[in-house]
Amino acid sequence: MIRVIIAFTLFLIFSFFSVLTAQTSRPKPIQIYQKDGVLVNAYDFKNFEPLLKIENDTTYVINFWATWCQPCVAELPNFERVNTAYKEKKLKVILVSLDMKKQVETALLPFIKRKKIASEVIFMSDPDANSWISKVDVNWSGAIPATVIYNSQKRQFYERSFTFDELNNEIKQFIN
């Protein structure tokens, strides 16, 4: 009986610290935009950068896009399909909007609602792109769409659009 109590106590302590660690490892947004049931967290690059370096058993697909970018908008359904196709796998799709701050409530939030985007969308609220583009990847010219796919063993940067099959084939190289 004492062993059961000790084991249960250790389990509770471990669980508490796991939850605490999980909550504090996610960077905090600098602002939250919300309209018509759509919520988007805004980050400056300092608060966003940890999302490019998470080390766990998940593969991250981070796509940089904007509502005014036709190639970006054309490929978004492919990221949504991947998000659905890998729902049972450890894969996280994050769509990073590079729209202008004044367009978040008038263009971005309505776009997310209209297109029924299920993937996590965040807004990059850091206008000094020249200071952070090379920190995402040294080869990034700043053109969009651009995508980073990474996990704890591998990282790849793509400055291009994807069809579903192309994106799916790239992701397969990351998923065990």
Coordinates of N, CA, C and O in Angstrom, one line a residue:
M1 N 0.8 -1.2 0.0 CA 0.0 0.0 0.0 C 0.9 1.3 0.0 O 0.6 2.2 -0.7
I2 N 1.9 1.2 0.8 CA 2.8 2.4 0.8 C 3.5 2.6 -0.5 O 3.6 3.8 -1.0
R3 N 3.8 1.5 -1.2 CA 4.5 1.7 -2.5 C 3.5 2.3 -3.5 O 3.9 3.1 -4.3
V4 N 2.2 1.9 -3.4 CA 1.2 2.5 -4.3 C 1.1 4.0 -4.0 O 1.0 4.8 -5.0
I5 N 1.1 4.4 -2.8 CA 0.9 5.8 -2.4 C 2.2 6.6 -2.9 O 2.1 7.7 -3.5
I6 N 3.4 6.0 -2.7 CA 4.6 6.7 -3.2 C 4.6 6.8 -4.7 O 4.9 7.8 -5.3
A7 N 4.2 5.7 -5.4 CA 4.2 5.7 -6.8 C 3.2 6.8 -7.3 O 3.4 7.5 -8.3
F8 N 2.0 6.8 -6.7 CA 1.0 7.8 -7.1 C 1.5 9.2 -6.8 O 1.3 10.1 -7.7
T9 N 2.1 9.4 -5.7 CA 2.6 10.8 -5.4 C 3.7 11.2 -6.4 O 3.7 12.3 -6.9
L10 N 4.6 10.3 -6.7 CA 5.6 10.6 -7.8 C 5.0 10.9 -9.1 O 5.4 11.8 -9.8
F11 N 3.9 10.1 -9.4 CA 3.2 10.3 -10.7 C 2.6 11.8 -10.7 O 2.7 12.5 -11.7
L12 N 2.0 12.2 -9.6 CA 1.4 13.5 -9.5 C 2.4 14.6 -9.6 O 2.2 15.6 -10.3
I13 N 3.6 14.4 -9.0 CA 4.6 15.4 -9.0 C 5.2 15.5 -10.5 O 5.3 16.6 -11.0
F14 N 5.4 14.3 -11.1 CA 5.9 14.3 -12.5 C 4.9 15.0 -13.4 O 5.2 15.8 -14.3
S15 N 3.6 14.7 -13.2 CA 2.6 15.2 -14.1 C 2.5 16.8 -13.9 O 2.4 17.5 -14.9
F16 N 2.6 17.2 -12.7 CA 2.6 18.7 -12.4 C 3.7 19.4 -13.1 O 3.5 20.4 -13.8
F17 N 4.9 18.8 -13.0 CA 6.1 19.5 -13.6 C 6.0 19.4 -15.2 O 6.4 20.3 -15.9
S18 N 5.4 18.3 -15.7 CA 5.3 18.1 -17.1 C 4.3 19.2 -17.7 O 4.6 19.8 -18.7
V19 N 3.2 19.4 -17.0 CA 2.2 20.4 -17.4 C 2.8 21.8 -17.3 O 2.7 22.6 -18.1
L20 N 3.5 22.1 -16.2 CA 4.2 23.3 -16.0 C 5.2 23.6 -17.0 O 5.2 24.7 -17.6
T21 N 6.0 22.6 -17.4 CA 7.0 22.8 -18.4 C 6.4 23.0 -19.8 O 6.8 23.9 -20.5
A22 N 5.3 22.3 -20.1 CA 4.6 22.4 -21.4 C 4.0 23.8 -21.5 O 4.0 24.4 -22.5
Q23 N 3.5 24.3 -20.4 CA 2.8 25.7 -20.4 C 3.9 26.8 -20.6 O 3.6 27.8 -21.2
T24 N 5.0 26.6 -20.0 CA 6.0 27.7 -20.0 C 6.9 27.6 -21.2 O 7.5 28.6 -21.6
S25 N 6.9 26.5 -21.9 CA 7.8 26.4 -23.1 C 7.2 27.0 -24.3 O 7.9 27.4 -25.3
R26 N 5.9 27.2 -24.4 CA 5.2 27.9 -25.5 C 5.4 29.4 -25.3 O 5.0 29.9 -24.2
P27 N 5.9 30.1 -26.3 CA 6.1 31.6 -26.1 C 4.7 32.3 -26.0 O 3.7 31.8 -26.6
K28 N 4.7 33.3 -25.3 CA 3.5 34.1 -25.1 C 3.3 35.1 -26.3 O 4.3 35.8 -26.6
P29 N 2.1 35.3 -26.8 CA 1.9 36.2 -27.8 C 2.0 37.7 -27.2 O 1.8 37.9 -26.1
I30 N 2.3 38.6 -28.1 CA 2.3 40.0 -27.7 C 1.0 40.7 -27.8 O 0.7 41.7 -27.2
Q31 N 0.1 40.0 -28.6 CA -1.3 40.6 -28.7 C -2.2 39.4 -29.2 O -1.7 38.5 -29.9
I32 N -3.5 39.5 -28.9 CA -4.4 38.5 -29.4 C -5.5 39.3 -30.2 O -6.1 40.3 -29.7
Y33 N -5.7 38.8 -31.4 CA -6.8 39.4 -32.3 C -7.9 38.4 -32.3 O -7.7 37.2 -32.4
Q34 N -9.2 38.9 -32.1 CA -10.3 38.0 -32.1 C -11.5 38.7 -32.8 O -11.8 39.9 -32.5
K35 N -12.2 38.0 -33.7 CA -13.3 38.6 -34.3 C -14.2 37.4 -34.9 O -13.6 36.5 -35.6
D36 N -15.4 37.5 -34.7 CA -16.4 36.5 -35.2 C -16.0 35.0 -35.0 O -16.0 34.2 -35.8
G37 N -15.5 34.8 -33.8 CA -15.1 33.4 -33.4 C -13.7 33.0 -33.9 O -13.3 31.8 -33.7
V38 N -13.0 33.9 -34.5 CA -11.6 33.6 -35.0 C -10.6 34.2 -34.1 O -10.8 35.4 -33.8
L39 N -9.6 33.5 -33.6 CA -8.6 34.0 -32.7 C -7.2 33.8 -33.3 O -6.9 32.7 -33.8
V40 N -6.4 34.9 -33.4 CA -5.1 34.8 -33.9 C -4.1 35.5 -32.9 O -4.4 36.6 -32.5
N41 N -3.1 34.7 -32.5 CA -2.1 35.3 -31.6 C -1.0 36.0 -32.5 O -0.7 35.5 -33.5
A42 N -0.6 37.2 -32.0 CA 0.4 37.9 -32.7 C 1.7 37.8 -31.9 O 1.7 37.8 -30.7
Y43 N 2.8 37.7 -32.6 CA 4.2 37.5 -32.0 C 5.1 38.5 -32.7 O 5.0 38.7 -33.9
D44 N 6.0 39.1 -31.9 CA 7.2 39.7 -32.5 C 8.2 38.6 -32.7 O 8.0 37.4 -32.3
F45 N 9.3 38.8 -33.4 CA 10.2 37.7 -33.7 C 10.8 37.1 -32.5 O 11.0 35.9 -32.4
K46 N 11.2 37.9 -31.5 CA 11.8 37.4 -30.3 C 10.9 36.4 -29.6 O 11.4 35.4 -29.2
N47 N 9.6 36.6 -29.6 CA 8.6 35.7 -29.0 C 8.3 34.5 -29.9 O 7.9 33.5 -29.5
F48 N 8.4 34.7 -31.2 CA 8.1 33.7 -32.2 C 9.3 32.7 -32.3 O 9.1 31.5 -32.5
E49 N 10.5 33.2 -32.3 CA 11.7 32.4 -32.6 C 11.7 31.0 -31.9 O 12.1 30.0 -32.5
P50 N 11.3 30.9 -30.6 CA 11.3 29.5 -30.0 C 10.4 28.5 -30.7 O 10.7 27.3 -30.6
L51 N 9.5 29.0 -31.5 CA 8.6 28.0 -32.3 C 9.4 27.4 -33.4 O 9.0 26.4 -33.9
L52 N 10.6 28.0 -33.7 CA 11.4 27.4 -34.8 C 12.4 26.4 -34.2 O 13.2 25.8 -35.0
K53 N 12.4 26.2 -32.9 CA 13.5 25.4 -32.3 C 12.9 24.4 -31.2 O 13.6 24.1 -30.3
I54 N 11.7 24.0 -31.3 CA 11.1 23.1 -30.3 C 11.7 21.7 -30.5 O 11.8 21.2 -31.6
E55 N 12.2 21.2 -29.5 CA 12.8 19.8 -29.5 C 12.0 18.9 -28.7 O 12.1 18.8 -27.5
N56 N 11.2 18.1 -29.5 CA 10.4 17.1 -28.9 C 10.1 16.0 -30.0 O 10.8 16.0 -31.0
D57 N 9.1 15.2 -29.9 CA 8.9 14.1 -30.8 C 7.9 14.5 -31.9 O 7.4 13.7 -32.6
T58 N 7.7 15.8 -32.1 CA 6.8 16.3 -33.1 C 7.5 16.9 -34.3 O 8.6 17.5 -34.1
T59 N 6.9 16.8 -35.5 CA 7.4 17.4 -36.7 C 6.6 18.7 -36.9 O 5.4 18.7 -36.8
Y60 N 7.3 19.8 -37.1 CA 6.6 21.1 -37.3 C 6.7 21.5 -38.7 O 7.8 21.5 -39.4
V61 N 5.6 22.0 -39.3 CA 5.5 22.6 -40.6 C 5.1 24.0 -40.4 O 3.9 24.3 -40.0
I62 N 6.0 24.9 -40.7 CA 5.7 26.3 -40.5 C 5.8 27.0 -41.8 O 6.8 27.1 -42.4
N63 N 4.6 27.5 -42.2 CA 4.5 28.2 -43.5 C 4.3 29.7 -43.3 O 3.5 30.1 -42.6
F64 N 5.1 30.5 -44.0 CA 5.0 31.9 -44.0 C 4.2 32.3 -45.3 O 4.6 31.9 -46.4
W65 N 3.2 33.1 -45.1 CA 2.3 33.5 -46.2 C 1.6 34.8 -45.9 O 1.8 35.4 -44.8
A66 N 0.7 35.2 -46.8 CA -0.1 36.4 -46.6 C -1.3 36.3 -47.4 O -1.3 35.6 -48.5
T67 N -2.4 37.0 -47.0 CA -3.6 36.9 -47.7 C -3.5 37.6 -49.1 O -4.3 37.2 -50.0
W68 N -2.6 38.5 -49.3 CA -2.4 39.2 -50.6 C -1.5 38.5 -51.5 O -1.4 38.9 -52.7
C69 N -0.9 37.4 -51.1 CA 0.0 36.6 -51.9 C -0.7 35.4 -52.6 O -1.1 34.5 -52.0
Q70 N -1.0 35.6 -53.9 CA -1.7 34.6 -54.6 C -1.1 33.2 -54.6 O -1.9 32.2 -54.3
P71 N 0.2 33.0 -54.8 CA 0.7 31.6 -54.6 C 0.5 31.0 -53.2 O 0.3 29.9 -53.0
C72 N 0.6 31.9 -52.2 CA 0.4 31.5 -50.8 C -1.0 31.0 -50.6 O -1.2 29.9 -50.1
V73 N -2.0 31.8 -51.1 CA -3.4 31.4 -50.9 C -3.7 30.2 -51.7 O -4.4 29.3 -51.2
A74 N -3.1 30.0 -52.8 CA -3.3 28.8 -53.7 C -2.8 27.5 -53.0 O -3.4 26.5 -53.1
E75 N -1.7 27.6 -52.2 CA -1.2 26.4 -51.6 C -1.8 26.1 -50.2 O -1.6 25.0 -49.7
L76 N -2.5 27.1 -49.6 CA -3.0 26.9 -48.2 C -3.9 25.6 -48.1 O -3.8 24.9 -47.1
P77 N -4.7 25.3 -49.1 CA -5.5 24.0 -48.9 C -4.6 22.8 -48.8 O -5.0 21.8 -48.2
N78 N -3.4 22.9 -49.4 CA -2.5 21.7 -49.2 C -2.0 21.6 -47.8 O -1.8 20.4 -47.3
F79 N -1.8 22.7 -47.1 CA -1.4 22.6 -45.7 C -2.5 22.1 -44.9 O -2.3 21.4 -43.9
E80 N -3.7 22.6 -45.2 CA -4.9 22.1 -44.5 C -5.1 20.6 -44.7 O -5.4 19.9 -43.7
R81 N -4.9 20.1 -45.9 CA -5.0 18.6 -46.2 C -4.0 17.9 -45.4 O -4.3 16.8 -44.8
V82 N -2.8 18.4 -45.3 CA -1.7 17.7 -44.6 C -2.1 17.7 -43.1 O -1.9 16.7 -42.4
N83 N -2.6 18.8 -42.6 CA -3.0 18.9 -41.2 C -4.0 17.8 -40.9 O -4.0 17.2 -39.8
T84 N -5.0 17.6 -41.8 CA -6.0 16.6 -41.6 C -5.4 15.2 -41.8 O -5.7 14.3 -41.0
A85 N -4.6 15.0 -42.8 CA -4.0 13.7 -43.1 C -3.1 13.1 -42.0 O -3.1 11.9 -41.8
Y86 N -2.5 14.0 -41.3 CA -1.5 13.6 -40.2 C -2.1 13.9 -38.8 O -1.3 14.0 -37.9
K87 N -3.4 14.0 -38.7 CA -4.0 14.3 -37.4 C -3.6 13.3 -36.4 O -3.5 13.7 -35.2
E88 N -3.4 12.0 -36.7 CA -3.1 11.0 -35.8 C -1.6 10.9 -35.6 O -1.1 10.1 -34.7
K89 N -0.8 11.6 -36.3 CA 0.7 11.6 -36.2 C 1.1 12.8 -35.4 O 0.3 13.7 -35.1
K90 N 2.3 12.8 -35.0 CA 2.9 14.0 -34.2 C 3.4 15.0 -35.2 O 4.6 15.1 -35.5
L91 N 2.4 15.8 -35.8 CA 2.7 16.8 -36.8 C 1.9 18.0 -36.4 O 0.8 17.9 -36.1
K92 N 2.6 19.2 -36.5 CA 1.9 20.5 -36.1 C 2.1 21.4 -37.3 O 3.3 21.7 -37.6
V93 N 1.0 21.9 -37.9 CA 1.1 22.9 -38.9 C 0.8 24.3 -38.3 O -0.1 24.4 -37.6
I94 N 1.7 25.2 -38.6 CA 1.6 26.6 -38.1 C 1.7 27.5 -39.3 O 2.7 27.5 -40.0
L95 N 0.7 28.3 -39.6 CA 0.6 29.2 -40.7 C 0.9 30.6 -40.2 O 0.1 31.1 -39.4
V96 N 2.0 31.1 -40.6 CA 2.5 32.4 -40.1 C 2.1 33.5 -41.1 O 2.7 33.6 -42.1
S97 N 1.1 34.3 -40.7 CA 0.7 35.4 -41.6 C 1.7 36.6 -41.5 O 2.0 37.1 -40.5
L98 N 2.0 37.0 -42.7 CA 2.9 38.2 -42.8 C 2.1 39.4 -43.4 O 2.7 40.3 -43.9
D99 N 0.8 39.4 -43.1 CA 0.0 40.5 -43.5 C 0.4 41.8 -42.8 O 1.0 41.7 -41.7
M100 N 0.0 42.9 -43.2 CA 0.2 44.2 -42.5 C -0.7 44.2 -41.3 O -1.8 43.7 -41.3
K101 N -0.2 44.8 -40.3 CA -0.9 44.9 -39.0 C -2.3 45.5 -39.2 O -3.3 45.0 -38.6
K102 N -2.4 46.5 -40.0 CA -3.7 47.1 -40.2 C -4.7 46.2 -41.0 O -5.9 46.5 -41.0
Q103 N -4.2 45.1 -41.5 CA -5.1 44.2 -42.3 C -5.5 43.0 -41.5 O -6.3 42.2 -41.9
V104 N -5.1 42.8 -40.2 CA -5.4 41.7 -39.4 C -6.9 41.5 -39.3 O -7.5 40.5 -39.6
E105 N -7.5 42.6 -38.8 CA -9.0 42.5 -38.5 C -9.8 42.6 -39.8 O -10.9 42.0 -39.8
T106 N -9.3 43.3 -40.8 CA -10.2 43.5 -42.0 C -9.9 42.5 -43.1 O -10.8 42.2 -43.9
A107 N -8.8 41.8 -43.1 CA -8.5 40.8 -44.1 C -8.2 39.5 -43.6 O -8.8 38.5 -44.0
L108 N -7.2 39.4 -42.6 CA -6.8 38.1 -42.1 C -7.9 37.3 -41.4 O -8.1 36.1 -41.8
L109 N -8.5 37.9 -40.4 CA -9.5 37.2 -39.6 C -10.7 36.8 -40.5 O -11.1 35.6 -40.4
P110 N -11.2 37.6 -41.3 CA -12.3 37.2 -42.2 C -11.9 36.1 -43.2 O -12.6 35.2 -43.5
F111 N -10.6 36.2 -43.7 CA -10.1 35.1 -44.6 C -10.1 33.8 -43.9 O -10.5 32.8 -44.5
I112 N -9.6 33.7 -42.7 CA -9.5 32.5 -41.9 C -10.9 31.9 -41.7 O -11.1 30.7 -41.9
K113 N -11.9 32.8 -41.4 CA -13.2 32.3 -41.2 C -13.9 31.8 -42.5 O -14.4 30.7 -42.6
R114 N -13.7 32.6 -43.6 CA -14.3 32.3 -44.9 C -13.7 31.0 -45.4 O -14.4 30.1 -45.9
K115 N -12.4 30.8 -45.3 CA -11.7 29.6 -45.8 C -11.8 28.4 -44.8 O -11.3 27.3 -45.1
K116 N -12.3 28.6 -43.6 CA -12.5 27.6 -42.6 C -11.1 26.9 -42.3 O -11.0 25.7 -42.2
I117 N -10.1 27.7 -42.1 CA -8.8 27.2 -41.8 C -8.7 26.6 -40.4 O -9.0 27.3 -39.4
A118 N -8.3 25.4 -40.3 CA -8.3 24.6 -39.0 C -6.9 24.6 -38.4 O -6.7 24.5 -37.2
S119 N -5.8 24.8 -39.3 CA -4.5 24.8 -38.8 C -4.3 26.1 -37.9 O -5.0 27.1 -38.1
E120 N -3.3 26.0 -37.0 CA -3.0 27.2 -36.2 C -2.5 28.3 -37.1 O -1.6 28.1 -37.9
V121 N -3.1 29.5 -37.0 CA -2.6 30.7 -37.7 C -2.1 31.7 -36.6 O -2.8 31.9 -35.7
I122 N -0.9 32.2 -36.9 CA -0.4 33.3 -36.0 C 0.0 34.4 -36.9 O 0.2 34.3 -38.1
F123 N 0.0 35.6 -36.3 CA 0.4 36.8 -37.1 C 1.7 37.3 -36.6 O 2.0 37.5 -35.4
M124 N 2.6 37.5 -37.6 CA 4.0 38.0 -37.3 C 3.9 39.5 -37.2 O 3.8 40.2 -38.2
S125 N 3.9 40.0 -36.0 CA 3.7 41.5 -35.8 C 5.1 42.1 -35.5 O 5.3 42.7 -34.5
D126 N 6.0 41.9 -36.4 CA 7.3 42.4 -36.3 C 7.7 43.0 -37.7 O 8.1 42.3 -38.6
P127 N 7.5 44.3 -37.9 CA 7.7 44.9 -39.2 C 9.1 45.0 -39.7 O 9.3 45.2 -40.9
D128 N 10.1 44.7 -38.8 CA 11.5 44.8 -39.2 C 12.0 43.4 -39.8 O 12.8 42.8 -39.2
A129 N 11.3 43.0 -40.9 CA 11.6 41.7 -41.4 C 13.1 41.5 -41.8 O 13.6 40.4 -41.7
N130 N 13.7 42.6 -42.2 CA 15.2 42.5 -42.6 C 16.0 42.0 -41.4 O 17.1 41.4 -41.6
S131 N 15.6 42.2 -40.2 CA 16.3 41.8 -39.0 C 16.1 40.4 -38.6 O 16.9 39.8 -38.0
W132 N 15.0 39.8 -39.1 CA 14.7 38.4 -38.7 C 14.6 37.4 -39.8 O 14.7 36.2 -39.5
I133 N 14.5 37.8 -41.0 CA 14.4 36.8 -42.1 C 15.5 35.8 -42.1 O 15.3 34.6 -42.2
S134 N 16.8 36.3 -42.0 CA 17.9 35.4 -42.0 C 18.0 34.5 -40.8 O 18.7 33.5 -40.8
K135 N 17.3 34.9 -39.7 CA 17.3 34.0 -38.5 C 16.3 32.9 -38.7 O 16.5 31.8 -38.0
V136 N 15.4 33.0 -39.6 CA 14.5 31.8 -39.9 C 15.3 30.9 -40.7 O 15.4 29.7 -40.4
D137 N 16.0 31.4 -41.7 CA 16.9 30.6 -42.5 C 17.9 31.5 -43.3 O 17.4 32.5 -43.9
V138 N 19.2 31.2 -43.2 CA 20.2 32.1 -43.9 C 20.0 32.2 -45.4 O 20.4 33.1 -46.0
N139 N 19.3 31.2 -46.0 CA 19.1 31.2 -47.4 C 17.8 31.9 -47.8 O 17.5 32.0 -49.0
W140 N 17.0 32.4 -46.9 CA 15.7 33.0 -47.2 C 15.9 34.4 -47.7 O 16.4 35.3 -47.0
S141 N 15.4 34.7 -48.9 CA 15.5 36.0 -49.5 C 14.4 36.9 -49.0 O 14.5 38.1 -49.1
G142 N 13.4 36.3 -48.4 CA 12.3 37.1 -47.9 C 11.0 36.9 -48.7 O 9.9 37.3 -48.3
A143 N 11.2 36.2 -49.8 CA 10.0 35.9 -50.7 C 9.1 34.9 -50.0 O 9.5 34.1 -49.3
I144 N 7.8 35.1 -50.3 CA 6.8 34.1 -49.8 C 6.0 33.5 -51.0 O 6.0 34.2 -52.0
P145 N 5.5 32.3 -50.9 CA 5.5 31.5 -49.7 C 6.9 30.9 -49.4 O 7.7 30.7 -50.2
A146 N 7.1 30.6 -48.1 CA 8.3 30.0 -47.6 C 7.8 29.0 -46.5 O 6.9 29.4 -45.7
T147 N 8.5 27.9 -46.4 CA 8.2 26.9 -45.4 C 9.4 26.3 -44.7 O 10.4 26.0 -45.4
V148 N 9.3 26.1 -43.4 CA 10.3 25.4 -42.7 C 9.6 24.1 -42.2 O 8.5 24.1 -41.6
I149 N 10.3 23.0 -42.4 CA 9.8 21.7 -41.8 C 10.9 21.2 -41.0 O 12.1 21.1 -41.5
Y150 N 10.6 20.9 -39.7 CA 11.7 20.4 -38.9 C 11.2 19.5 -37.8 O 10.0 19.5 -37.4
N151 N 12.1 18.7 -37.2 CA 11.9 18.0 -36.0 C 13.2 17.9 -35.3 O 14.1 18.7 -35.6
S152 N 13.3 17.1 -34.2 CA 14.5 17.2 -33.4 C 15.8 16.6 -34.2 O 16.9 16.9 -33.7
Q153 N 15.6 15.9 -35.3 CA 16.7 15.4 -36.0 C 17.0 16.1 -37.3 O 18.1 16.0 -37.8
K154 N 16.1 16.7 -37.9 CA 16.2 17.2 -39.2 C 15.5 18.6 -39.4 O 14.5 18.8 -38.8
R155 N 16.0 19.4 -40.3 CA 15.4 20.7 -40.6 C 15.6 21.0 -42.1 O 16.7 20.8 -42.6
Q156 N 14.6 21.5 -42.7 CA 14.7 21.8 -44.1 C 13.9 23.1 -44.4 O 12.8 23.3 -43.9
F157 N 14.4 24.0 -45.2 CA 13.8 25.3 -45.6 C 13.4 25.2 -47.1 O 14.2 24.8 -47.9
Y158 N 12.3 25.8 -47.4 CA 11.8 25.8 -48.8 C 11.3 27.2 -49.1 O 10.3 27.6 -48.4
E159 N 11.8 27.8 -50.1 CA 11.3 29.1 -50.6 C 10.6 28.9 -51.9 O 11.1 29.1 -53.0
R160 N 9.3 28.3 -51.8 CA 8.6 27.9 -53.0 C 7.2 27.5 -52.6 O 6.9 27.4 -51.4
S161 N 6.3 27.3 -53.6 CA 5.0 26.8 -53.3 C 5.0 25.3 -53.4 O 5.9 24.7 -54.0
F162 N 4.0 24.7 -52.8 CA 3.9 23.2 -52.8 C 2.5 22.8 -53.4 O 1.5 23.4 -53.0
T163 N 2.5 21.7 -54.1 CA 1.3 20.9 -54.4 C 1.1 20.0 -53.2 O 2.0 19.9 -52.4
F164 N -0.1 19.4 -53.1 CA -0.3 18.5 -51.9 C 0.7 17.4 -52.0 O 1.3 17.0 -51.0
D165 N 0.9 16.8 -53.2 CA 1.8 15.6 -53.3 C 3.3 16.0 -52.9 O 4.0 15.3 -52.2
E166 N 3.7 17.2 -53.4 CA 5.1 17.6 -53.1 C 5.2 17.8 -51.6 O 6.2 17.4 -51.0
L167 N 4.3 18.5 -51.0 CA 4.3 18.8 -49.5 C 4.3 17.4 -48.7 O 5.1 17.2 -47.8
N168 N 3.4 16.6 -49.1 CA 3.3 15.3 -48.5 C 4.5 14.5 -48.6 O 5.0 13.9 -47.6
N169 N 5.2 14.5 -49.7 CA 6.4 13.7 -49.9 C 7.6 14.3 -49.0 O 8.4 13.6 -48.5
E170 N 7.6 15.6 -48.9 CA 8.6 16.2 -48.0 C 8.3 15.8 -46.6 O 9.3 15.5 -45.8
I171 N 7.1 15.9 -46.1 CA 6.8 15.6 -44.8 C 7.1 14.1 -44.5 O 7.6 13.8 -43.3
K172 N 6.9 13.2 -45.4 CA 7.1 11.8 -45.2 C 8.6 11.6 -44.8 O 8.9 10.6 -44.1
Q173 N 9.5 12.4 -45.2 CA 10.9 12.3 -44.9 C 11.2 12.6 -43.4 O 12.2 12.3 -42.9
F174 N 10.2 13.3 -42.8 CA 10.4 13.7 -41.4 C 9.6 12.8 -40.4 O 9.9 12.7 -39.2
I175 N 8.5 12.1 -40.9 CA 7.7 11.3 -40.0 C 8.2 9.9 -40.0 O 8.5 9.3 -41.0
N176 N 8.4 9.4 -38.8 CA 9.0 8.0 -38.7 C 7.9 7.0 -38.8 O 6.8 7.1 -38.5

